mmCIF file of N, CA and C in Angstrom:
data_model
loop_
_atom_site.group_PDB
_atom_site.id
_atom_site.type_symbol
_atom_site.label_atom_id
_atom_site.label_comp_id
_atom_site.label_asym_id
_atom_site.label_seq_id
_atom_site.Cartn_x
_atom_site.Cartn_y
_atom_site.Cartn_z
ATOM 1 N N MET A 1 1.033 -1.211 0.168
ATOM 2 C CA MET A 1 -0.053 0.041 -0.060
ATOM 3 C C MET A 1 1.027 1.267 -0.190
ATOM 4 N N ILE A 2 0.446 2.000 -0.771
ATOM 5 C CA ILE A 2 1.210 3.430 -0.929
ATOM 6 C C ILE A 2 0.137 4.557 -0.650
ATOM 7 N N ARG A 3 0.546 5.689 0.431
ATOM 8 C CA ARG A 3 -0.328 6.598 0.608
ATOM 9 C C ARG A 3 0.405 7.748 0.430
ATOM 10 N N ALA A 4 -0.230 8.932 -0.349
ATOM 11 C CA ALA A 4 0.590 10.029 -0.737
ATOM 12 C C ALA A 4 -0.119 11.139 -0.037
ATOM 13 N N VAL A 5 0.526 12.005 0.530
ATOM 14 C CA VAL A 5 -0.113 13.143 1.292
ATOM 15 C C VAL A 5 0.504 14.556 0.741
ATOM 16 N N ALA A 6 -0.332 15.455 0.557
ATOM 17 C CA ALA A 6 0.245 16.746 0.228
ATOM 18 C C ALA A 6 -0.328 17.835 1.495
ATOM 19 N N ALA A 7 0.261 18.412 1.907
ATOM 20 C CA ALA A 7 -0.090 19.658 2.835
ATOM 21 C C ALA A 7 0.306 21.025 2.855
ATOM 22 N N GLU A 8 -0.531 21.850 2.614
ATOM 23 C CA GLU A 8 -0.141 23.139 2.711
ATOM 24 C C GLU A 8 0.110 23.845 3.855
ATOM 25 N N TRP A 9 0.894 24.725 4.062
ATOM 26 C CA TRP A 9 1.373 25.397 5.368
ATOM 27 C C TRP A 9 1.623 26.818 5.279
ATOM 28 N N ILE A 10 1.617 27.437 6.273
ATOM 29 C CA ILE A 10 1.921 29.096 6.387
ATOM 30 C C ILE A 10 3.047 29.102 7.445
ATOM 31 N N ILE A 11 4.206 29.680 6.908
ATOM 32 C CA ILE A 11 5.027 30.221 7.806
ATOM 33 C C ILE A 11 5.150 31.455 8.146
ATOM 34 N N HIS A 12 4.563 31.766 9.395
ATOM 35 C CA HIS A 12 4.111 33.015 9.876
ATOM 36 C C HIS A 12 5.387 34.048 9.812
ATOM 37 N N ASP A 13 6.522 33.523 10.384
ATOM 38 C CA ASP A 13 7.571 34.561 10.694
ATOM 39 C C ASP A 13 8.576 34.582 9.643
ATOM 40 N N ALA A 14 8.372 34.036 8.608
ATOM 41 C CA ALA A 14 9.255 34.026 7.499
ATOM 42 C C ALA A 14 9.271 35.280 6.825
ATOM 43 N N MET A 15 10.227 36.305 6.708
ATOM 44 C CA MET A 15 10.189 37.466 6.026
ATOM 45 C C MET A 15 10.898 37.371 4.744
ATOM 46 N N ASN A 16 11.441 36.266 4.101
ATOM 47 C CA ASN A 16 12.158 36.163 3.019
ATOM 48 C C ASN A 16 12.149 34.628 2.748
ATOM 49 N N LEU A 17 12.594 34.292 1.404
ATOM 50 C CA LEU A 17 12.852 33.059 0.863
ATOM 51 C C LEU A 17 13.890 32.410 1.675
ATOM 52 N N LYS A 18 14.973 32.893 2.228
ATOM 53 C CA LYS A 18 16.041 32.410 3.032
ATOM 54 C C LYS A 18 15.575 31.997 4.186
ATOM 55 N N GLU A 19 14.595 32.697 5.004
ATOM 56 C CA GLU A 19 14.109 32.054 6.208
ATOM 57 C C GLU A 19 13.220 30.978 5.995
ATOM 58 N N LYS A 20 12.432 30.970 5.087
ATOM 59 C CA LYS A 20 11.494 30.046 4.717
ATOM 60 C C LYS A 20 12.150 28.503 4.314
ATOM 61 N N ARG A 21 13.419 28.747 3.558
ATOM 62 C CA ARG A 21 14.196 27.597 3.201
ATOM 63 C C ARG A 21 14.873 27.104 4.354
ATOM 64 N N SER A 22 15.234 27.760 5.406
ATOM 65 C CA SER A 22 15.739 27.552 6.638
ATOM 66 C C SER A 22 14.840 26.448 7.550
ATOM 67 N N VAL A 23 13.498 27.136 7.519
ATOM 68 C CA VAL A 23 12.589 26.185 8.435
ATOM 69 C C VAL A 23 12.236 24.995 7.683
ATOM 70 N N LEU A 24 12.217 25.070 6.506
ATOM 71 C CA LEU A 24 11.845 23.720 5.530
ATOM 72 C C LEU A 24 12.979 22.750 5.758
ATOM 73 N N LYS A 25 14.138 23.409 5.340
ATOM 74 C CA LYS A 25 15.336 22.101 5.587
ATOM 75 C C LYS A 25 15.318 21.653 6.883
ATOM 76 N N ARG A 26 15.094 22.370 7.895
ATOM 77 C CA ARG A 26 15.297 21.753 9.342
ATOM 78 C C ARG A 26 14.069 20.753 9.509
ATOM 79 N N VAL A 27 12.898 21.008 9.206
ATOM 80 C CA VAL A 27 11.648 20.190 9.282
ATOM 81 C C VAL A 27 11.764 18.875 8.251
ATOM 82 N N LEU A 28 12.084 19.208 7.202
ATOM 83 C CA LEU A 28 12.310 18.003 6.154
ATOM 84 C C LEU A 28 13.254 17.108 6.634
ATOM 85 N N THR A 29 14.560 17.625 7.100
ATOM 86 C CA THR A 29 15.708 16.661 7.630
ATOM 87 C C THR A 29 15.141 15.869 8.603
ATOM 88 N N ARG A 30 14.645 16.516 9.703
ATOM 89 C CA ARG A 30 14.251 15.840 10.789
ATOM 90 C C ARG A 30 12.968 14.918 10.608
ATOM 91 N N THR A 31 12.359 15.138 9.793
ATOM 92 C CA THR A 31 11.274 14.030 9.380
ATOM 93 C C THR A 31 11.851 12.847 8.786
ATOM 94 N N ARG A 32 12.741 13.010 7.683
ATOM 95 C CA ARG A 32 13.481 12.067 7.230
ATOM 96 C C ARG A 32 14.168 11.004 8.008
ATOM 97 N N GLN A 33 14.619 11.721 9.061
ATOM 98 C CA GLN A 33 15.617 11.084 10.084
ATOM 99 C C GLN A 33 14.704 9.998 10.948
ATOM 100 N N LYS A 34 13.520 10.726 11.412
ATOM 101 C CA LYS A 34 12.612 10.171 12.341
ATOM 102 C C LYS A 34 11.849 8.967 11.590
ATOM 103 N N TYR A 35 11.285 9.204 10.534
ATOM 104 C CA TYR A 35 10.263 8.443 9.623
ATOM 105 C C TYR A 35 10.865 7.856 8.292
ATOM 106 N N ASN A 36 10.598 6.833 8.077
ATOM 107 C CA ASN A 36 11.065 6.264 6.757
ATOM 108 C C ASN A 36 9.913 6.776 5.659
ATOM 109 N N VAL A 37 10.092 7.975 5.210
ATOM 110 C CA VAL A 37 9.144 8.576 4.149
ATOM 111 C C VAL A 37 10.053 9.341 3.373
ATOM 112 N N SER A 38 9.415 9.345 2.150
ATOM 113 C CA SER A 38 10.017 10.329 1.209
ATOM 114 C C SER A 38 9.338 11.760 1.263
ATOM 115 N N ILE A 39 9.841 12.839 1.411
ATOM 116 C CA ILE A 39 9.290 14.064 1.562
ATOM 117 C C ILE A 39 10.173 15.107 0.893
ATOM 118 N N ALA A 40 9.406 16.205 0.337
ATOM 119 C CA ALA A 40 9.703 17.327 -0.280
ATOM 120 C C ALA A 40 8.792 18.555 -0.526
ATOM 121 N N GLU A 41 9.495 19.661 -0.661
ATOM 122 C CA GLU A 41 8.489 20.761 -1.017
ATOM 123 C C GLU A 41 8.081 20.641 -2.375
ATOM 124 N N THR A 42 6.740 20.708 -2.598
ATOM 125 C CA THR A 42 6.168 20.450 -3.979
ATOM 126 C C THR A 42 5.410 21.625 -4.770
ATOM 127 N N ALA A 43 5.185 22.702 -3.884
ATOM 128 C CA ALA A 43 4.676 23.860 -4.517
ATOM 129 C C ALA A 43 4.960 25.012 -3.889
ATOM 130 N N PHE A 44 4.626 26.194 -4.412
ATOM 131 C CA PHE A 44 4.950 27.577 -3.654
ATOM 132 C C PHE A 44 6.372 27.711 -3.480
ATOM 133 N N LYS A 45 7.165 27.454 -4.499
ATOM 134 C CA LYS A 45 8.636 27.449 -4.107
ATOM 135 C C LYS A 45 9.011 28.983 -3.869
ATOM 136 N N GLU A 46 8.371 29.965 -4.645
ATOM 137 C CA GLU A 46 8.677 31.188 -4.556
ATOM 138 C C GLU A 46 7.981 32.097 -3.612
ATOM 139 N N LYS A 47 7.225 31.496 -3.045
ATOM 140 C CA LYS A 47 6.269 32.276 -2.070
ATOM 141 C C LYS A 47 7.160 32.199 -0.582
ATOM 142 N N TRP A 48 7.137 33.268 0.070
ATOM 143 C CA TRP A 48 8.097 33.098 1.411
ATOM 144 C C TRP A 48 7.271 32.962 2.599
ATOM 145 N N GLN A 49 5.830 32.808 2.777
ATOM 146 C CA GLN A 49 5.181 32.615 3.874
ATOM 147 C C GLN A 49 4.241 31.236 3.606
ATOM 148 N N ARG A 50 4.238 30.814 2.480
ATOM 149 C CA ARG A 50 3.388 29.545 2.084
ATOM 150 C C ARG A 50 4.160 28.312 1.263
ATOM 151 N N THR A 51 3.762 27.139 1.781
ATOM 152 C CA THR A 51 4.476 26.182 1.079
ATOM 153 C C THR A 51 3.619 24.971 0.927
ATOM 154 N N GLU A 52 4.150 24.065 0.328
ATOM 155 C CA GLU A 52 3.263 22.756 0.138
ATOM 156 C C GLU A 52 4.437 21.700 0.376
ATOM 157 N N VAL A 53 3.989 20.705 1.177
ATOM 158 C CA VAL A 53 4.922 19.537 1.353
ATOM 159 C C VAL A 53 4.330 18.513 1.175
ATOM 160 N N SER A 54 4.935 17.242 0.497
ATOM 161 C CA SER A 54 4.263 16.101 0.137
ATOM 162 C C SER A 54 5.261 14.943 0.705
ATOM 163 N N PHE A 55 4.488 14.019 0.995
ATOM 164 C CA PHE A 55 5.340 12.736 1.387
ATOM 165 C C PHE A 55 4.586 11.493 1.088
ATOM 166 N N ALA A 56 5.375 10.347 0.830
ATOM 167 C CA ALA A 56 4.674 9.154 0.542
ATOM 168 C C ALA A 56 5.108 8.298 1.502
ATOM 169 N N VAL A 57 4.360 7.333 2.175
ATOM 170 C CA VAL A 57 4.308 6.194 3.084
ATOM 171 C C VAL A 57 4.080 5.053 2.253
ATOM 172 N N VAL A 58 4.909 3.887 2.588
ATOM 173 C CA VAL A 58 4.785 2.710 1.840
ATOM 174 C C VAL A 58 4.838 1.729 3.074
ATOM 175 N N SER A 59 3.751 0.719 3.132
ATOM 176 C CA SER A 59 3.536 -0.368 3.986
ATOM 177 C C SER A 59 2.844 -1.319 3.336
ATOM 178 N N ASP A 60 2.853 -2.705 4.052
ATOM 179 C CA ASP A 60 2.348 -4.003 3.492
ATOM 180 C C ASP A 60 0.771 -3.942 3.870
ATOM 181 N N THR A 61 0.255 -2.996 4.989
ATOM 182 C CA THR A 61 -1.150 -2.813 5.213
ATOM 183 C C THR A 61 -1.589 -1.450 5.264
ATOM 184 N N ARG A 62 -2.716 -1.474 4.903
ATOM 185 C CA ARG A 62 -3.670 -0.204 4.662
ATOM 186 C C ARG A 62 -3.334 0.516 6.225
ATOM 187 N N VAL A 63 -3.954 -0.200 7.274
ATOM 188 C CA VAL A 63 -3.939 0.278 8.598
ATOM 189 C C VAL A 63 -2.368 0.753 9.100
ATOM 190 N N GLN A 64 -1.448 0.095 8.869
ATOM 191 C CA GLN A 64 -0.172 0.661 9.184
ATOM 192 C C GLN A 64 0.109 1.814 8.360
ATOM 193 N N CYS A 65 -0.051 1.895 7.107
ATOM 194 C CA CYS A 65 0.112 3.207 6.258
ATOM 195 C C CYS A 65 -0.780 4.515 6.749
ATOM 196 N N GLU A 66 -1.922 4.136 7.135
ATOM 197 C CA GLU A 66 -2.570 5.098 7.876
ATOM 198 C C GLU A 66 -2.038 5.684 9.048
ATOM 199 N N LYS A 67 -1.391 4.720 10.091
ATOM 200 C CA LYS A 67 -1.193 5.100 11.216
ATOM 201 C C LYS A 67 0.291 5.927 11.117
ATOM 202 N N GLU A 68 1.027 5.562 10.293
ATOM 203 C CA GLU A 68 2.304 6.163 9.969
ATOM 204 C C GLU A 68 2.157 7.588 9.321
ATOM 205 N N THR A 69 0.982 7.743 8.486
ATOM 206 C CA THR A 69 0.754 9.064 7.855
ATOM 207 C C THR A 69 0.329 9.987 9.137
ATOM 208 N N GLU A 70 -0.542 9.579 10.025
ATOM 209 C CA GLU A 70 -0.957 10.276 11.220
ATOM 210 C C GLU A 70 0.221 10.805 12.000
ATOM 211 N N GLN A 71 1.226 9.835 12.150
ATOM 212 C CA GLN A 71 2.391 9.893 13.051
ATOM 213 C C GLN A 71 3.187 11.322 12.265
ATOM 214 N N VAL A 72 3.354 11.110 10.975
ATOM 215 C CA VAL A 72 4.261 12.133 10.226
ATOM 216 C C VAL A 72 3.550 13.303 10.430
ATOM 217 N N LEU A 73 2.172 13.469 10.111
ATOM 218 C CA LEU A 73 1.522 14.693 10.307
ATOM 219 C C LEU A 73 1.495 15.416 11.745
ATOM 220 N N SER A 74 1.357 14.559 12.681
ATOM 221 C CA SER A 74 1.581 14.912 14.041
ATOM 222 C C SER A 74 2.989 15.617 14.274
ATOM 223 N N PHE A 75 4.000 14.963 13.678
ATOM 224 C CA PHE A 75 5.134 15.269 13.893
ATOM 225 C C PHE A 75 5.221 16.757 13.219
ATOM 226 N N LEU A 76 4.863 16.837 11.906
ATOM 227 C CA LEU A 76 5.045 18.031 11.153
ATOM 228 C C LEU A 76 4.148 19.128 11.915
ATOM 229 N N ASP A 77 3.000 18.752 12.595
ATOM 230 C CA ASP A 77 2.337 19.942 13.321
ATOM 231 C C ASP A 77 2.820 20.420 14.420
ATOM 232 N N SER A 78 3.940 19.542 15.021
ATOM 233 C CA SER A 78 4.497 19.954 16.454
ATOM 234 C C SER A 78 5.631 21.094 16.263
ATOM 235 N N PHE A 79 6.036 21.431 14.917
ATOM 236 C CA PHE A 79 6.981 22.490 14.862
ATOM 237 C C PHE A 79 6.252 23.754 14.950
ATOM 238 N N PRO A 80 6.520 24.859 15.763
ATOM 239 C CA PRO A 80 5.600 26.058 16.181
ATOM 240 C C PRO A 80 6.028 26.898 14.965
ATOM 241 N N GLU A 81 6.870 26.724 13.979
ATOM 242 C CA GLU A 81 7.305 27.755 12.966
ATOM 243 C C GLU A 81 6.164 27.868 12.121
ATOM 244 N N TRP A 82 5.282 26.839 11.702
ATOM 245 C CA TRP A 82 4.343 26.864 10.685
ATOM 246 C C TRP A 82 3.016 26.264 11.129
ATOM 247 N N GLU A 83 2.016 26.505 10.392
ATOM 248 C CA GLU A 83 0.590 25.965 10.742
ATOM 249 C C GLU A 83 0.049 25.432 9.483
ATOM 250 N N ARG A 84 -0.632 24.374 9.645
ATOM 251 C CA ARG A 84 -1.152 23.406 8.440
ATOM 252 C C ARG A 84 -2.404 23.975 8.224
ATOM 253 N N ILE A 85 -2.614 24.261 6.978
ATOM 254 C CA ILE A 85 -3.791 24.855 6.384
ATOM 255 C C ILE A 85 -4.701 23.988 5.396
ATOM 256 N N LYS A 86 -3.981 22.922 4.954
ATOM 257 C CA LYS A 86 -5.011 22.095 4.033
ATOM 258 C C LYS A 86 -4.244 20.695 3.834
ATOM 259 N N THR A 87 -4.918 19.695 3.845
ATOM 260 C CA THR A 87 -4.371 18.317 3.738
ATOM 261 C C THR A 87 -5.089 17.482 2.769
ATOM 262 N N GLU A 88 -4.483 16.727 1.601
ATOM 263 C CA GLU A 88 -5.178 16.023 0.976
ATOM 264 C C GLU A 88 -4.318 14.640 0.922
ATOM 265 N N ALA A 89 -4.941 13.456 0.889
ATOM 266 C CA ALA A 89 -4.240 12.122 1.147
ATOM 267 C C ALA A 89 -5.000 11.435 -0.075
ATOM 268 N N ASP A 90 -4.276 10.483 -0.729
ATOM 269 C CA ASP A 90 -4.604 9.507 -1.590
ATOM 270 C C ASP A 90 -3.851 8.235 -1.606
ATOM 271 N N TRP A 91 -4.565 7.417 -2.067
ATOM 272 C CA TRP A 91 -3.970 6.055 -1.941
ATOM 273 C C TRP A 91 -3.539 5.747 -3.501
ATOM 274 N N VAL A 92 -2.226 5.253 -3.549
ATOM 275 C CA VAL A 92 -1.791 5.020 -5.056
ATOM 276 C C VAL A 92 -1.544 3.459 -5.242
#
């Protein structure tokens, strides 16, 4: 089973692209280290307070995929620098 998730985020304190990329780099690196997911910025690359981050979870069962997806989203939500505004998830 493969679960693909795309989430839009607002980075409130970013005043330029450099600050946005600093937050993204730290969050994405920590997520990759903690979970076995592929994760990347996929939209709004030139907007400095908005981004879309997508990731994929692969597992042998649907339940495990859903559980890991929720864990990753909870981990991403734990960073105070940004706020999730929209989430879309699909089975591939």
